[in-house]
Short mmCIF file of C-alpha atoms and ligand atoms in Angstrom, two decimals:
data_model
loop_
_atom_site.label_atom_id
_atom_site.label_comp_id
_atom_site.label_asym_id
_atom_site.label_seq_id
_atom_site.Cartn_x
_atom_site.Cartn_y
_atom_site.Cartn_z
CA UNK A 29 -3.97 25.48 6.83
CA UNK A 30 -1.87 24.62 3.88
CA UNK A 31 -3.32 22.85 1.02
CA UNK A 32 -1.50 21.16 -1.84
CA UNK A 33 -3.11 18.85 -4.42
CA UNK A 34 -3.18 17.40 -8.04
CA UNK A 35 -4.54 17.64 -10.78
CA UNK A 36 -5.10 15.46 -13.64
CA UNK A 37 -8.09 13.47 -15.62
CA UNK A 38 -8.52 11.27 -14.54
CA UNK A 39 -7.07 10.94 -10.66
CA UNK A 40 -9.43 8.84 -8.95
CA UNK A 41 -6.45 6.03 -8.87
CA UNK A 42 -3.64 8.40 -7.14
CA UNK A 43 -2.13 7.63 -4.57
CA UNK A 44 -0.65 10.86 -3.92
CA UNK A 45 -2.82 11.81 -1.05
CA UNK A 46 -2.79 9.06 1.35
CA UNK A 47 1.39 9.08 0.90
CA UNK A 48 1.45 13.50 1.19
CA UNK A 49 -0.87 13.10 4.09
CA UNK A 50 1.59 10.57 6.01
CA UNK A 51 3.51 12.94 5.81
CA UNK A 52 1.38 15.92 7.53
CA UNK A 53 0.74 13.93 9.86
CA UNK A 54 4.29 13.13 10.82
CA UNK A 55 5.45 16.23 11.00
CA UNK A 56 2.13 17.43 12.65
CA UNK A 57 1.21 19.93 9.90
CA UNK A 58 -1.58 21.82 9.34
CA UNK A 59 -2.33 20.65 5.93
CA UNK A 60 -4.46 18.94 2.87
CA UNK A 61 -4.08 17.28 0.04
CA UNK A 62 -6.72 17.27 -2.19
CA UNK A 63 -7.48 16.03 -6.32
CA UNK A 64 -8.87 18.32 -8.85
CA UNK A 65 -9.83 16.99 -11.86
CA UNK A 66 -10.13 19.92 -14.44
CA UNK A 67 -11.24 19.56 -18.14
CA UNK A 68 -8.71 19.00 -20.50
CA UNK A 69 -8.13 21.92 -22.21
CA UNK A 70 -8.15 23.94 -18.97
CA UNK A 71 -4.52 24.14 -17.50
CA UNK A 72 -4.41 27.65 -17.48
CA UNK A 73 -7.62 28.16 -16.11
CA UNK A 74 -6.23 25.78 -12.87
CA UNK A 75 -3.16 27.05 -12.70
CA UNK A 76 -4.82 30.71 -12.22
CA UNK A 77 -7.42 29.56 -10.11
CA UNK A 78 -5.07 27.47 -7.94
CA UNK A 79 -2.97 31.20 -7.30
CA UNK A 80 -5.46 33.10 -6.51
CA UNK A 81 -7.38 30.58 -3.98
CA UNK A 82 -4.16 30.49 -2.14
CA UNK A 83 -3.02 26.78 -2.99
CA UNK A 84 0.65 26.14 -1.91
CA UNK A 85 1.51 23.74 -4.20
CA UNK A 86 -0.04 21.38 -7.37
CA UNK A 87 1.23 17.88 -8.76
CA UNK A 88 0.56 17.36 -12.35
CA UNK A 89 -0.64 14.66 -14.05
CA UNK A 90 -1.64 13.13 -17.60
CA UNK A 91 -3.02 15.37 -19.83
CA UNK A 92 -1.49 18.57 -17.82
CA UNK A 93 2.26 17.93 -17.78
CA UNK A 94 2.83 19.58 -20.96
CA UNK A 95 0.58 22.45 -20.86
CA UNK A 96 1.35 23.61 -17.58
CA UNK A 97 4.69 24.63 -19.10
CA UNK A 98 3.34 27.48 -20.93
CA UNK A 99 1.44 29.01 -17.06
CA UNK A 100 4.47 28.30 -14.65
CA UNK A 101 8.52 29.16 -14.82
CA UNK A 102 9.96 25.47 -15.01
CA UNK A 103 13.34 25.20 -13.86
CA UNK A 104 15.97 24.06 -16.26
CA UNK A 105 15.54 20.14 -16.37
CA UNK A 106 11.94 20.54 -16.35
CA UNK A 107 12.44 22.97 -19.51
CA UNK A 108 14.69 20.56 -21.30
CA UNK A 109 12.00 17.64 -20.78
CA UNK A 110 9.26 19.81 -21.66
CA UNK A 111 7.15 18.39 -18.87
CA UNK A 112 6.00 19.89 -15.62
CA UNK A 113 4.65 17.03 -12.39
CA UNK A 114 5.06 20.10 -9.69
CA UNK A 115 4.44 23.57 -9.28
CA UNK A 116 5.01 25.68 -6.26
CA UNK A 117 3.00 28.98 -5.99
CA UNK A 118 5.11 30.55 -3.41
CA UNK A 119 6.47 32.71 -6.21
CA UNK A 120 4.66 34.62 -8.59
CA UNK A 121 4.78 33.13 -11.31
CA UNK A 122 4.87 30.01 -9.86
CA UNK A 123 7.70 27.59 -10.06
CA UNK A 124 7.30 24.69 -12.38
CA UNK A 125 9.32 20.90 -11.70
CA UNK A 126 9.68 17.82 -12.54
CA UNK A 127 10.07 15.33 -9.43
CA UNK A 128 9.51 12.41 -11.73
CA UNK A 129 13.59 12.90 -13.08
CA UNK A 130 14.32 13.75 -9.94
CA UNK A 131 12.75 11.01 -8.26
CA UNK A 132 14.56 8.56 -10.63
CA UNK A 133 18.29 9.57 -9.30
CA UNK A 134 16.66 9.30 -5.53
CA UNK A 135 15.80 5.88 -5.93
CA UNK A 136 18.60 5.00 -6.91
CA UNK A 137 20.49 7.03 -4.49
CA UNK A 138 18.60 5.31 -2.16
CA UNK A 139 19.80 1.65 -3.16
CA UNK A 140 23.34 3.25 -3.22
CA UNK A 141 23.54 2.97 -7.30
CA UNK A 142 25.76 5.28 -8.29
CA UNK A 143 25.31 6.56 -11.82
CA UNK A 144 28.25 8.84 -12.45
CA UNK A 145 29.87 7.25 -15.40
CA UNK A 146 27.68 4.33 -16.16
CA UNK A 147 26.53 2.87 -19.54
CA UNK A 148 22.76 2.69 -19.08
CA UNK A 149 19.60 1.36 -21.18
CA UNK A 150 16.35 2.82 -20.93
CA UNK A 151 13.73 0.60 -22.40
CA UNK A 152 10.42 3.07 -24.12
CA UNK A 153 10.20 6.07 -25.28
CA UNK A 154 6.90 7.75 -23.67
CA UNK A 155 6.15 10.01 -20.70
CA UNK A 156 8.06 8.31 -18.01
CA UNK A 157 10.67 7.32 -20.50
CA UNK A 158 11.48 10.95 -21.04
CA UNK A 159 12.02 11.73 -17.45
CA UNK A 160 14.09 8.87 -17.36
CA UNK A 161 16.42 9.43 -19.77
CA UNK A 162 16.94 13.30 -19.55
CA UNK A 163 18.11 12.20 -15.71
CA UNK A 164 19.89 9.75 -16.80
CA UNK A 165 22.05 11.83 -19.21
CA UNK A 166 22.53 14.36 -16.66
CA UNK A 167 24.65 11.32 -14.90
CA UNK A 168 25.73 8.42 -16.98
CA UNK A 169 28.69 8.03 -19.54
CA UNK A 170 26.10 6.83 -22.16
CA UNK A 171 22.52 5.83 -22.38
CA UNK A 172 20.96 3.93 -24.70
CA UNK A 173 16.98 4.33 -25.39
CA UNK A 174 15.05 0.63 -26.33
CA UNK A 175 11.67 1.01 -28.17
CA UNK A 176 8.96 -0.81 -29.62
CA UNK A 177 8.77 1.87 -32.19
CA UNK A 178 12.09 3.22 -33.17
CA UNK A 179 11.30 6.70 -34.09
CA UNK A 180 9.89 7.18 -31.23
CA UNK A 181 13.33 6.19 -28.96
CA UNK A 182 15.17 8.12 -32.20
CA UNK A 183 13.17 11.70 -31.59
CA UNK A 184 13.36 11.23 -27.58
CA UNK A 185 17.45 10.69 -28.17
CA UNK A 186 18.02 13.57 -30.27
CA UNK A 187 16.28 15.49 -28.01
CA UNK A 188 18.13 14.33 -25.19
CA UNK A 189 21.50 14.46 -26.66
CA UNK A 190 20.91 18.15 -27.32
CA UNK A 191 21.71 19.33 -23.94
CA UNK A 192 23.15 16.27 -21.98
CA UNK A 193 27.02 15.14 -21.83
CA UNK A 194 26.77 12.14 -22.19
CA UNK A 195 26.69 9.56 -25.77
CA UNK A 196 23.11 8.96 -26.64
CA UNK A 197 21.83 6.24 -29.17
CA UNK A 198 18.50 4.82 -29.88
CA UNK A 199 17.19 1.68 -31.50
CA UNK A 200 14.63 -0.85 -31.27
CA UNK A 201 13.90 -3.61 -28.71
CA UNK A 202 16.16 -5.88 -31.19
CA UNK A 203 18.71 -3.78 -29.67
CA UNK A 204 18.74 -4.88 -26.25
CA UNK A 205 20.66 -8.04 -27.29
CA UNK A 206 23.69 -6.09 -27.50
CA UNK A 207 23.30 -2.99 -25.41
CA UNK A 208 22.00 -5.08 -22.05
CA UNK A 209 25.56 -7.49 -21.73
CA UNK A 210 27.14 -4.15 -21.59
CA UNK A 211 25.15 -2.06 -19.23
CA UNK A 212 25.28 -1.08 -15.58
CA UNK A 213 22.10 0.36 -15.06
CA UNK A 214 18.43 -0.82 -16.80
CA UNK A 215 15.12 1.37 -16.38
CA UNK A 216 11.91 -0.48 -18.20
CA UNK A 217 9.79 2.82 -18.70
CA UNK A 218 7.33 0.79 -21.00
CA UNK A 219 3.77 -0.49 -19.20
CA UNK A 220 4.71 -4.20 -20.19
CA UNK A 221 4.47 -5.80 -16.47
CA UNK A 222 1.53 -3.88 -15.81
CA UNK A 223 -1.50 -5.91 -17.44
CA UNK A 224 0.49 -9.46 -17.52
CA UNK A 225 3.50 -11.34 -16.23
CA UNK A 226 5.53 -9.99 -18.90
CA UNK A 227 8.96 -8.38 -19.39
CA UNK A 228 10.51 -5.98 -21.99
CA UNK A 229 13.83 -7.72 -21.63
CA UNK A 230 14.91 -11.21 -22.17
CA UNK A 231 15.93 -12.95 -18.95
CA UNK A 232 18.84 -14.40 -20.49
CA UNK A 233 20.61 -10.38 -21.01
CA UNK A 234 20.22 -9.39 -17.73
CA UNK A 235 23.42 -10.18 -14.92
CA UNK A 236 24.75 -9.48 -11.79
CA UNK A 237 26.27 -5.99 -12.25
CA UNK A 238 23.12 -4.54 -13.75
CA UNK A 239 20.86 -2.14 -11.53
CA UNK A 240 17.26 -2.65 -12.83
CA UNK A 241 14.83 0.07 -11.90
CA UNK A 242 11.16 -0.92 -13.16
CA UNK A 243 9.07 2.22 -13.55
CA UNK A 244 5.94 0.18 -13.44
CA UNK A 245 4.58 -0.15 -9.73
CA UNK A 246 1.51 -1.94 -9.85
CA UNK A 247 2.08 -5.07 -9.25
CA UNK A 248 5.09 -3.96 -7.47
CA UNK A 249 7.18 -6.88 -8.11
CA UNK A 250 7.16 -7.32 -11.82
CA UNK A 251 8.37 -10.32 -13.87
CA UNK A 252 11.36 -8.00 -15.07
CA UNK A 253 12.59 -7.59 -11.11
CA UNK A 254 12.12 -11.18 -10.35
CA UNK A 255 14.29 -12.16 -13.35
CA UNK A 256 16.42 -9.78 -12.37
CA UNK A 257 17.03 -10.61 -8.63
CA UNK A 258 17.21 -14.05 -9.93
CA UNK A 259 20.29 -13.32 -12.53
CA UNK A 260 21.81 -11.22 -8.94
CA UNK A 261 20.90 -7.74 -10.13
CA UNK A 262 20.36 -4.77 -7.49
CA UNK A 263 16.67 -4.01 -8.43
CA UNK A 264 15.02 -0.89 -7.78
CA UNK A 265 10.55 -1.44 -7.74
CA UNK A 266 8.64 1.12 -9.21
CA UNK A 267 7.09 2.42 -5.89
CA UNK A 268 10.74 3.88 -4.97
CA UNK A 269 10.48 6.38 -8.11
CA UNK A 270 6.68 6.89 -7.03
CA UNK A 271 7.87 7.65 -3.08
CA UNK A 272 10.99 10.12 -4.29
CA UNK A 273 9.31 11.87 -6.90
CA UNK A 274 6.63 12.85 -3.97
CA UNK A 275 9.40 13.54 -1.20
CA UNK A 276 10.65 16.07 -3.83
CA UNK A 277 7.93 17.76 -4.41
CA UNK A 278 7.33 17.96 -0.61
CA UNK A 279 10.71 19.22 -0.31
CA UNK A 280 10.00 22.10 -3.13
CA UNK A 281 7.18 23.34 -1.64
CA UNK A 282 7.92 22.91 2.30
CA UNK A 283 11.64 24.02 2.27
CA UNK A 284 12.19 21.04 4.62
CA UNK A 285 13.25 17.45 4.62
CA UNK A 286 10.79 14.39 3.79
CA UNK A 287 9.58 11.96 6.45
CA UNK A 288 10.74 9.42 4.00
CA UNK A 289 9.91 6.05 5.81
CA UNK A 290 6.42 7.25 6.66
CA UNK A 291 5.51 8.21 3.13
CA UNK A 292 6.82 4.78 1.90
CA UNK A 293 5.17 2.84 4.59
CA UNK A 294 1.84 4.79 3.69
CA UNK A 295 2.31 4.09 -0.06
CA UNK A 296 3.21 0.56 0.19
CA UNK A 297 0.30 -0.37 2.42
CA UNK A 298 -1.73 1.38 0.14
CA UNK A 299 -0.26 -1.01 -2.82
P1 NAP B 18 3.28 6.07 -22.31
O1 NAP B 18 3.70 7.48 -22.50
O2 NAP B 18 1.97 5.61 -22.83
O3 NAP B 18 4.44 5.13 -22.96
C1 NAP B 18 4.28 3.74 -23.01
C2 NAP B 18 5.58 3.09 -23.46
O4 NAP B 18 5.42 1.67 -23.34
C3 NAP B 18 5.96 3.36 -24.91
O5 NAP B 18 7.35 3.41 -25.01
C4 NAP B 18 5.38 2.12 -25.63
O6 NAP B 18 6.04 1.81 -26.83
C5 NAP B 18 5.69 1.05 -24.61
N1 NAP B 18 4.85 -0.13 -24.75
C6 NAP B 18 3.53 -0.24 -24.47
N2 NAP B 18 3.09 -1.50 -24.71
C7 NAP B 18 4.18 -2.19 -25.15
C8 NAP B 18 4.39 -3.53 -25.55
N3 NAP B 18 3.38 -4.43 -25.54
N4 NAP B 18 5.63 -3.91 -25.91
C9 NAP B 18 6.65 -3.03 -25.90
N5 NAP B 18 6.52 -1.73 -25.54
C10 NAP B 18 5.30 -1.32 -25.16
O7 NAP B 18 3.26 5.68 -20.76
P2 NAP B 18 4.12 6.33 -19.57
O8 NAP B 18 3.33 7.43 -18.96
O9 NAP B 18 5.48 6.62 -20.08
O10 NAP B 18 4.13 5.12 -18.50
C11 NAP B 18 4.90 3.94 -18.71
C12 NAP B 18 4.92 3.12 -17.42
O11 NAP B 18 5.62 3.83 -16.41
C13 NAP B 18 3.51 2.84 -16.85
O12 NAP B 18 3.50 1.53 -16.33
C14 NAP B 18 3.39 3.84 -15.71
O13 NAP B 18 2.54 3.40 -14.68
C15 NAP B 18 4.83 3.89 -15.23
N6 NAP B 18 5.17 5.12 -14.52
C16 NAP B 18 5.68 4.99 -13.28
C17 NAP B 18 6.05 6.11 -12.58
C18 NAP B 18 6.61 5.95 -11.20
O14 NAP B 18 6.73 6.95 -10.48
N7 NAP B 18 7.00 4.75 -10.81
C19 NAP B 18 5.89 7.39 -13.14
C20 NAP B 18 5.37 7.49 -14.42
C21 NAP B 18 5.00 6.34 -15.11
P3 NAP B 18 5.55 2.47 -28.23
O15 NAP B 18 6.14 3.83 -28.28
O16 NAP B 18 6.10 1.55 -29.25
O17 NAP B 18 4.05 2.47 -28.21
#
């Protein structure tokens, strides 16, 4: 049997399981996927233990992402982000990833957004923020990071521009106002939508050639999308990034293609 997992603390919320097990049992696989939820300070100590019990493959999760960097050889993007989600022990040392950039460009692959020489605006400047925008430099013309607090957006932009093509600024959410009229593409990696009806971006900035991806999934259809379907946006919900950054994973560590449409049924009728 093969067994693949994640771990994080907490990850009594994930919904990684049901969605990786729709797709064992699709595919008729002899497999499991099963949480861990190791102390803190012990991502080596899981990492090791995880190779030598045999585990195919680990997602990562809050507080691990970072740490896991120093046990596993990332591949180049998830270097440059500085943030592992996925490690696949079929080599030694095992491989680290990061599905959650790569899951970004499959979503919107998926809504057939193209992002090769866009002008895009990535509102926050935190975990999922980081993924964002790294992928998003990879792709677009320019992108433009939106934050509540400007150093933050200011540190994740030099960081970004370091390595990435494209023209990267940063400012604060005052800076929307300008940067939104102008953009083809809009990610909200803040939480704002999660707690309460609320949006990051005025309704009035948003408009029909805009793609607006909203990293936060639960609820699924946040304020920001309906404002944005309403102004005649393509929008993107948050459960698309979820769904692609897991068929990635399942693609690193299985060598073969995702049953896409039953992992996003399963995670949808789990939401
Ligand atoms: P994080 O590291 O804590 O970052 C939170 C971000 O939200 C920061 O930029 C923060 O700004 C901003 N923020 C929080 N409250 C705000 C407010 N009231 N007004 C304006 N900005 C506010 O969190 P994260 O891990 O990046 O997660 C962010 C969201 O993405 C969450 O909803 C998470 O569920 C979602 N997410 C989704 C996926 C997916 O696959 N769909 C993957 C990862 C995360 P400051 O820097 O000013 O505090």
């Amino acid at each position: 049997m093969h067994v693949f997992g994640l771990i994080g603390n907490p990850v009594g919320h994930s919904l990684s399981p049901p969605m990786h097990e729709a797709a064992y049992r699709e595919l008729d696989m002899d497999a499991k996927y099963v949480t861990f939820e190791p102390d803190a300070d012990a991502a080596e100590a899981a990492i090791e233990g995880a190779a030598a019990l045999g585990v195919d493959g680990l997602n990562v999760t809050i507080p691990f992402k970072q740490d896991v960097l120093d046990f596993v050889e990332p591949d180049e993007l998830a270097a440059r982000i500085g943030a592992v989600n996925t490690v696949d022990f079929s080599t030694s040392p095992p491989r680290g990833y990061n599905t959650d950039a790569a899951g970004v460009s499959r979503a919107f692959d998926h809504h057939d957004v193209s992002l090769s020489g866009t002008d895009a605006v990535v509102v926050g400047a935190g975990g999922a923020a980081r993924a964002v925008a790294f992928t998003l430099a990879d792709a677009c013309d320019r992108v433009h990071v939106a934050n509540r607090t400007v150093e933050k957006a200011e540190s994740l932009a030099a960081d970004v521009r370091a390595d990435a093509p494209a023209t990267v600024t940063a400012g604060g959410l005052d800076s929307l106002d300008e940067r939104v009229p102008a953009a083809d593409v809009l990610v909200n990696a803040t939480s704002v939508g999660m707690e309460e009806d609320a949006t990051p971006v005025p309704a009035d900035l948003l408009h029909g050639d805009l793609a607006v991806l909203d990293a936060v999934y639960t609820p699924v259809e946040t304020r920001l999308l309906r404002d944005a379907a309403a102004a005649g946006a393509t929008t993107v919900d948050g459960a698309w990034m979820l769904l692609f950054q897991g068929v990635v994973a399942f693609e690193h560590w299985t060598g073969r293609d995702a049953p896409v449409e039953a992992m996003n049924a399963e995670l949808r009728a789990q939401l």
